[in-house]
């Protein structure tokens, strides 16, 4: 090819021989590579995604109405059928069991109380709270209908049934502190929630840190009395997921949250049907289920500032009772626990935002 005289000649070698030109070329090639990579990602969006899990393991609990509704209606199985993910349901009788299952990998997603989750995470449980299934008043201190105990101060020297590592246990410690009573001033008998109710009815303990629906059953069927109530000492009902599951299966987690949102909205529209499901699953009477349901607020599914504030206000009891290692920064633990981002798109979609 003939090039007219006076026309500049350009070649890669001539450009690269000049430092300024070389930098421009390098920058241009880098930009081109980034654009090409992004284009390939758009053209083949599935390349970077992990395969759906062959099995999803999660809990259901009598204190989590959404989990009972979802399980009964088979909604999660329907949602995950196209990707051939099998759903395995595991019963959690309390936060302590759910947290044990999460820590061991027996489940990927579990239902717990907020402060119990803080305690577990502070002790190394690899979880994050991705959803709020309820703002409950699910625990109180309960005594028999003929009990001479009238105030918290009367509990000094008495036996109290409570499930260690759960909201009722931590509720009990906080309640006692308000009356100037320490854990050493009482005898806490570690029993699972239904066994605590039985021990109270049989006179084996003087009081019980109740949990619904068993607490509602004790009131209605046994005539038990609520000695001390404090809704602010009931920490939020959280749906916790293992950090490795959040990282490896974000699409499946989003599907789970979508189904939880479906159940939350369904419960608001169908309280009678929800109470019936709770009654049948927990094998307790319909009046008991209705009382339990009436003590739940399902209007705040998004984890965020409310949960952070409530848990940071509650956390000092963990240090005071030496339930965490000295020097543990509980505020940092709580900040790491509450995941305000994962559920946001799902909740926004359901609210029409």
GROMACS .gro file of C-alpha atoms in nm, residues 25-323:
model
  299
   25UNK     CA    1  -0.246   0.155   2.487
   26UNK     CA    2  -0.236  -0.039   2.814
   27UNK     CA    3  -0.532   0.153   2.950
   28UNK     CA    4  -0.725   0.100   2.629
   29UNK     CA    5  -0.658  -0.273   2.623
   30UNK     CA    6  -0.758  -0.303   2.989
   31UNK     CA    7  -1.085  -0.123   2.922
   32UNK     CA    8  -1.149  -0.347   2.622
   33UNK     CA    9  -1.085  -0.659   2.832
   34UNK     CA   10  -1.321  -0.543   3.106
   35UNK     CA   11  -1.594  -0.464   2.854
   36UNK     CA   12  -1.549  -0.802   2.687
   37UNK     CA   13  -1.570  -0.982   3.021
   38UNK     CA   14  -1.885  -0.794   3.117
   39UNK     CA   15  -2.040  -0.874   2.779
   40UNK     CA   16  -1.966  -1.244   2.819
   41UNK     CA   17  -2.120  -1.236   3.167
   42UNK     CA   18  -2.436  -1.081   3.027
   43UNK     CA   19  -2.452  -1.327   2.742
   44UNK     CA   20  -2.398  -1.624   2.972
   45UNK     CA   21  -2.536  -1.523   3.313
   46UNK     CA   22  -2.535  -1.877   3.447
   47UNK     CA   23  -2.162  -1.927   3.412
   48UNK     CA   24  -2.067  -1.759   3.741
   49UNK     CA   25  -2.356  -1.898   3.941
   50UNK     CA   26  -2.326  -2.197   4.173
   51UNK     CA   27  -2.551  -2.490   4.100
   52UNK     CA   28  -2.865  -2.504   4.315
   53UNK     CA   29  -2.823  -2.724   4.622
   54UNK     CA   30  -2.940  -3.082   4.587
   55UNK     CA   31  -3.099  -3.050   4.931
   56UNK     CA   32  -3.219  -2.755   5.139
   57UNK     CA   33  -3.230  -2.822   5.514
   58UNK     CA   34  -3.434  -2.588   5.730
   59UNK     CA   35  -3.633  -2.599   6.049
   60UNK     CA   36  -3.994  -2.559   6.143
   61UNK     CA   37  -4.093  -2.452   6.493
   62UNK     CA   38  -4.416  -2.416   6.685
   63UNK     CA   39  -4.307  -2.062   6.778
   64UNK     CA   40  -4.270  -1.967   6.409
   65UNK     CA   41  -4.616  -1.961   6.247
   66UNK     CA   42  -4.472  -1.892   5.901
   67UNK     CA   43  -4.268  -2.211   5.908
   68UNK     CA   44  -4.578  -2.414   5.996
   69UNK     CA   45  -4.785  -2.253   5.720
   70UNK     CA   46  -4.512  -2.304   5.459
   71UNK     CA   47  -4.458  -2.666   5.556
   72UNK     CA   48  -4.829  -2.746   5.563
   73UNK     CA   49  -4.896  -2.595   5.220
   74UNK     CA   50  -4.585  -2.734   5.050
   75UNK     CA   51  -4.498  -2.391   4.913
   76UNK     CA   52  -4.123  -2.430   4.940
   77UNK     CA   53  -4.126  -2.767   4.765
   78UNK     CA   54  -4.328  -2.608   4.483
   79UNK     CA   55  -4.090  -2.312   4.457
   80UNK     CA   56  -3.778  -2.529   4.439
   81UNK     CA   57  -3.917  -2.809   4.222
   82UNK     CA   58  -3.794  -2.661   3.889
   83UNK     CA   59  -3.433  -2.671   4.014
   84UNK     CA   60  -3.473  -3.022   4.163
   85UNK     CA   61  -3.380  -2.915   4.517
   86UNK     CA   62  -3.517  -3.151   4.781
   87UNK     CA   63  -3.653  -2.987   5.098
   88UNK     CA   64  -3.573  -3.145   5.435
   89UNK     CA   65  -3.769  -3.015   5.736
   90UNK     CA   66  -3.624  -3.047   6.088
   91UNK     CA   67  -3.825  -2.969   6.404
   92UNK     CA   68  -3.669  -2.715   6.642
   93UNK     CA   69  -3.818  -2.719   6.991
   94UNK     CA   70  -3.635  -2.400   7.088
   95UNK     CA   71  -3.369  -2.153   6.979
   96UNK     CA   72  -3.102  -2.366   7.144
   97UNK     CA   73  -3.186  -2.661   6.918
   98UNK     CA   74  -3.208  -2.447   6.603
   99UNK     CA   75  -2.870  -2.291   6.681
  100UNK     CA   76  -2.711  -2.630   6.750
  101UNK     CA   77  -2.839  -2.755   6.415
  102UNK     CA   78  -2.708  -2.444   6.237
  103UNK     CA   79  -2.368  -2.471   6.401
  104UNK     CA   80  -2.330  -2.836   6.306
  105UNK     CA   81  -2.460  -2.790   5.950
  106UNK     CA   82  -2.763  -3.010   6.016
  107UNK     CA   83  -2.974  -2.724   5.879
  108UNK     CA   84  -2.896  -2.429   5.651
  109UNK     CA   85  -3.168  -2.197   5.779
  110UNK     CA   86  -3.321  -2.184   6.127
  111UNK     CA   87  -3.573  -1.994   6.342
  112UNK     CA   88  -3.439  -1.835   6.660
  113UNK     CA   89  -3.485  -1.554   6.904
  114UNK     CA   90  -3.266  -1.251   6.853
  115UNK     CA   91  -3.063  -1.250   7.176
  116UNK     CA   92  -3.009  -1.625   7.157
  117UNK     CA   93  -2.863  -1.574   6.809
  118UNK     CA   94  -2.630  -1.303   6.945
  119UNK     CA   95  -2.507  -1.540   7.215
  120UNK     CA   96  -2.449  -1.816   6.961
  121UNK     CA   97  -2.265  -1.590   6.715
  122UNK     CA   98  -2.048  -1.452   6.995
  123UNK     CA   99  -1.947  -1.810   7.068
  124UNK     CA  100  -1.854  -1.885   6.706
  125UNK     CA  101  -2.178  -1.993   6.534
  126UNK     CA  102  -2.138  -1.885   6.167
  127UNK     CA  103  -2.480  -1.728   6.111
  128UNK     CA  104  -2.647  -1.409   5.990
  129UNK     CA  105  -3.005  -1.301   6.051
  130UNK     CA  106  -3.164  -1.247   5.710
  131UNK     CA  107  -3.534  -1.206   5.794
  132UNK     CA  108  -3.770  -1.121   6.082
  133UNK     CA  109  -4.048  -1.377   6.105
  134UNK     CA  110  -4.221  -1.212   6.401
  135UNK     CA  111  -4.212  -0.944   6.669
  136UNK     CA  112  -4.347  -1.167   6.946
  137UNK     CA  113  -4.436  -1.161   7.309
  138UNK     CA  114  -4.368  -1.529   7.331
  139UNK     CA  115  -4.216  -1.555   7.677
  140UNK     CA  116  -4.300  -1.455   8.035
  141UNK     CA  117  -4.238  -1.592   8.382
  142UNK     CA  118  -4.518  -1.831   8.469
  143UNK     CA  119  -4.641  -1.969   8.803
  144UNK     CA  120  -4.916  -2.212   8.899
  145UNK     CA  121  -5.267  -2.079   8.956
  146UNK     CA  122  -5.240  -2.145   9.332
  147UNK     CA  123  -4.882  -2.020   9.369
  148UNK     CA  124  -4.802  -1.795   9.667
  149UNK     CA  125  -4.541  -1.616   9.451
  150UNK     CA  126  -4.668  -1.268   9.367
  151UNK     CA  127  -4.361  -1.066   9.266
  152UNK     CA  128  -4.016  -1.117   9.114
  153UNK     CA  129  -3.864  -1.066   9.459
  154UNK     CA  130  -4.051  -1.376   9.578
  155UNK     CA  131  -3.846  -1.587   9.336
  156UNK     CA  132  -3.531  -1.555   9.545
  157UNK     CA  133  -3.423  -1.902   9.654
  158UNK     CA  134  -3.679  -2.069   9.426
  159UNK     CA  135  -3.651  -2.316   9.136
  160UNK     CA  136  -3.717  -2.181   8.786
  161UNK     CA  137  -3.741  -2.403   8.478
  162UNK     CA  138  -3.578  -2.250   8.169
  163UNK     CA  139  -3.415  -2.375   7.851
  164UNK     CA  140  -3.057  -2.248   7.847
  165UNK     CA  141  -2.951  -2.060   7.536
  166UNK     CA  142  -3.304  -1.945   7.453
  167UNK     CA  143  -3.497  -1.620   7.479
  168UNK     CA  144  -3.696  -1.738   7.785
  169UNK     CA  145  -3.370  -1.816   7.968
  170UNK     CA  146  -3.221  -1.476   7.886
  171UNK     CA  147  -3.557  -1.310   7.959
  172UNK     CA  148  -3.545  -1.468   8.306
  173UNK     CA  149  -3.198  -1.331   8.378
  174UNK     CA  150  -3.298  -0.981   8.267
  175UNK     CA  151  -3.620  -0.996   8.470
  176UNK     CA  152  -3.436  -1.106   8.784
  177UNK     CA  153  -3.184  -0.825   8.741
  178UNK     CA  154  -3.467  -0.570   8.753
  179UNK     CA  155  -3.544  -0.698   9.104
  180UNK     CA  156  -3.180  -0.708   9.211
  181UNK     CA  157  -3.167  -1.088   9.195
  182UNK     CA  158  -2.871  -1.268   9.037
  183UNK     CA  159  -2.858  -1.612   8.882
  184UNK     CA  160  -2.689  -1.739   9.199
  185UNK     CA  161  -2.995  -1.635   9.404
  186UNK     CA  162  -3.218  -1.889   9.227
  187UNK     CA  163  -3.189  -2.244   9.099
  188UNK     CA  164  -3.239  -2.259   8.722
  189UNK     CA  165  -3.344  -2.606   8.610
  190UNK     CA  166  -3.247  -2.664   8.246
  191UNK     CA  167  -3.549  -2.821   8.075
  192UNK     CA  168  -3.682  -2.799   7.720
  193UNK     CA  169  -3.989  -2.580   7.695
  194UNK     CA  170  -4.263  -2.848   7.703
  195UNK     CA  171  -4.087  -3.025   7.991
  196UNK     CA  172  -4.073  -2.698   8.181
  197UNK     CA  173  -4.448  -2.665   8.157
  198UNK     CA  174  -4.492  -3.018   8.291
  199UNK     CA  175  -4.247  -2.957   8.576
  200UNK     CA  176  -4.440  -2.645   8.676
  201UNK     CA  177  -4.776  -2.823   8.668
  202UNK     CA  178  -4.634  -3.110   8.877
  203UNK     CA  179  -4.485  -2.880   9.139
  204UNK     CA  180  -4.125  -2.976   9.060
  205UNK     CA  181  -4.034  -2.610   9.005
  206UNK     CA  182  -4.176  -2.288   9.145
  207UNK     CA  183  -4.177  -2.094   8.820
  208UNK     CA  184  -4.118  -2.149   8.451
  209UNK     CA  185  -3.979  -1.930   8.176
  210UNK     CA  186  -4.257  -2.010   7.931
  211UNK     CA  187  -4.258  -2.013   7.553
  212UNK     CA  188  -4.561  -2.012   7.326
  213UNK     CA  189  -4.754  -2.214   7.236
  214UNK     CA  190  -4.677  -2.409   7.556
  215UNK     CA  191  -4.718  -2.094   7.766
  216UNK     CA  192  -5.059  -2.024   7.615
  217UNK     CA  193  -5.155  -2.387   7.683
  218UNK     CA  194  -5.049  -2.355   8.048
  219UNK     CA  195  -5.269  -2.047   8.083
  220UNK     CA  196  -5.577  -2.192   7.916
  221UNK     CA  197  -5.554  -2.560   8.015
  222UNK     CA  198  -5.379  -2.537   8.355
  223UNK     CA  199  -5.496  -2.198   8.476
  224UNK     CA  200  -5.133  -2.084   8.511
  225UNK     CA  201  -5.063  -1.715   8.575
  226UNK     CA  202  -4.811  -1.486   8.411
  227UNK     CA  203  -4.605  -1.351   8.700
  228UNK     CA  204  -4.392  -1.111   8.495
  229UNK     CA  205  -4.442  -0.981   8.142
  230UNK     CA  206  -4.223  -0.738   7.950
  231UNK     CA  207  -4.261  -0.725   7.574
  232UNK     CA  208  -3.936  -0.528   7.542
  233UNK     CA  209  -3.746  -0.822   7.694
  234UNK     CA  210  -3.882  -1.050   7.418
  235UNK     CA  211  -3.625  -1.022   7.139
  236UNK     CA  212  -3.723  -1.053   6.776
  237UNK     CA  213  -3.796  -1.380   6.597
  238UNK     CA  214  -3.516  -1.410   6.341
  239UNK     CA  215  -3.461  -1.637   6.046
  240UNK     CA  216  -3.090  -1.717   6.054
  241UNK     CA  217  -2.886  -1.866   5.771
  242UNK     CA  218  -2.539  -2.014   5.773
  243UNK     CA  219  -2.284  -1.777   5.621
  244UNK     CA  220  -2.159  -2.042   5.376
  245UNK     CA  221  -2.514  -2.098   5.251
  246UNK     CA  222  -2.565  -1.723   5.203
  247UNK     CA  223  -2.243  -1.708   5.005
  248UNK     CA  224  -2.286  -2.022   4.797
  249UNK     CA  225  -2.663  -2.017   4.727
  250UNK     CA  226  -2.795  -1.659   4.718
  251UNK     CA  227  -3.060  -1.744   4.456
  252UNK     CA  228  -3.202  -2.029   4.665
  253UNK     CA  229  -3.199  -1.813   4.977
  254UNK     CA  230  -3.395  -1.546   4.790
  255UNK     CA  231  -3.651  -1.812   4.697
  256UNK     CA  232  -3.685  -1.913   5.063
  257UNK     CA  233  -3.741  -1.552   5.165
  258UNK     CA  234  -3.996  -1.511   4.886
  259UNK     CA  235  -4.194  -1.803   5.030
  260UNK     CA  236  -4.163  -1.664   5.385
  261UNK     CA  237  -4.303  -1.334   5.260
  262UNK     CA  238  -4.590  -1.522   5.097
  263UNK     CA  239  -4.662  -1.693   5.430
  264UNK     CA  240  -4.640  -1.367   5.627
  265UNK     CA  241  -4.897  -1.198   5.404
  266UNK     CA  242  -5.117  -1.510   5.401
  267UNK     CA  243  -5.121  -1.519   5.783
  268UNK     CA  244  -5.242  -1.158   5.797
  269UNK     CA  245  -5.526  -1.243   5.558
  270UNK     CA  246  -5.613  -1.583   5.711
  271UNK     CA  247  -5.577  -1.571   6.093
  272UNK     CA  248  -5.836  -1.842   6.156
  273UNK     CA  249  -5.673  -2.086   5.913
  274UNK     CA  250  -5.332  -2.004   6.061
  275UNK     CA  251  -5.454  -2.077   6.414
  276UNK     CA  252  -5.591  -2.409   6.293
  277UNK     CA  253  -5.254  -2.504   6.141
  278UNK     CA  254  -5.070  -2.408   6.461
  279UNK     CA  255  -5.317  -2.611   6.665
  280UNK     CA  256  -5.286  -2.920   6.447
  281UNK     CA  257  -4.907  -2.905   6.415
  282UNK     CA  258  -4.841  -2.845   6.786
  283UNK     CA  259  -5.127  -3.078   6.892
  284UNK     CA  260  -5.270  -2.809   7.117
  285UNK     CA  261  -5.623  -2.672   7.129
  286UNK     CA  262  -5.752  -2.406   6.893
  287UNK     CA  263  -5.801  -2.150   7.175
  288UNK     CA  264  -5.434  -2.199   7.267
  289UNK     CA  265  -5.326  -2.141   6.908
  290UNK     CA  266  -5.540  -1.827   6.884
  291UNK     CA  267  -5.386  -1.688   7.203
  292UNK     CA  268  -5.036  -1.756   7.073
  293UNK     CA  269  -5.113  -1.592   6.740
  294UNK     CA  270  -5.254  -1.283   6.910
  295UNK     CA  271  -4.915  -1.224   7.074
  296UNK     CA  272  -4.730  -1.196   6.742
  297UNK     CA  273  -4.674  -0.891   6.522
  298UNK     CA  274  -4.587  -0.985   6.163
  299UNK     CA  275  -4.559  -0.631   6.024
  300UNK     CA  276  -4.179  -0.581   6.041
  301UNK     CA  277  -4.005  -0.845   5.825
  302UNK     CA  278  -3.701  -0.635   5.732
  303UNK     CA  279  -3.398  -0.672   5.965
  304UNK     CA  280  -3.239  -0.339   6.043
  305UNK     CA  281  -3.220  -0.055   6.293
  306UNK     CA  282  -3.500  -0.178   6.519
  307UNK     CA  283  -3.335  -0.514   6.575
  308UNK     CA  284  -2.991  -0.357   6.615
  309UNK     CA  285  -3.120  -0.121   6.884
  310UNK     CA  286  -3.317  -0.389   7.070
  311UNK     CA  287  -3.032  -0.638   7.073
  312UNK     CA  288  -2.771  -0.382   7.177
  313UNK     CA  289  -2.997  -0.284   7.467
  314UNK     CA  290  -3.034  -0.649   7.567
  315UNK     CA  291  -2.674  -0.761   7.514
  316UNK     CA  292  -2.523  -0.642   7.846
  317UNK     CA  293  -2.691  -0.934   8.025
  318UNK     CA  294  -2.463  -1.169   7.833
  319UNK     CA  295  -2.156  -0.996   7.975
  320UNK     CA  296  -2.300  -0.954   8.324
  321UNK     CA  297  -2.380  -1.324   8.345
  322UNK     CA  298  -2.043  -1.421   8.193
  323UNK     CA  299  -2.208  -1.603   7.904
   0.00000   0.00000   0.00000
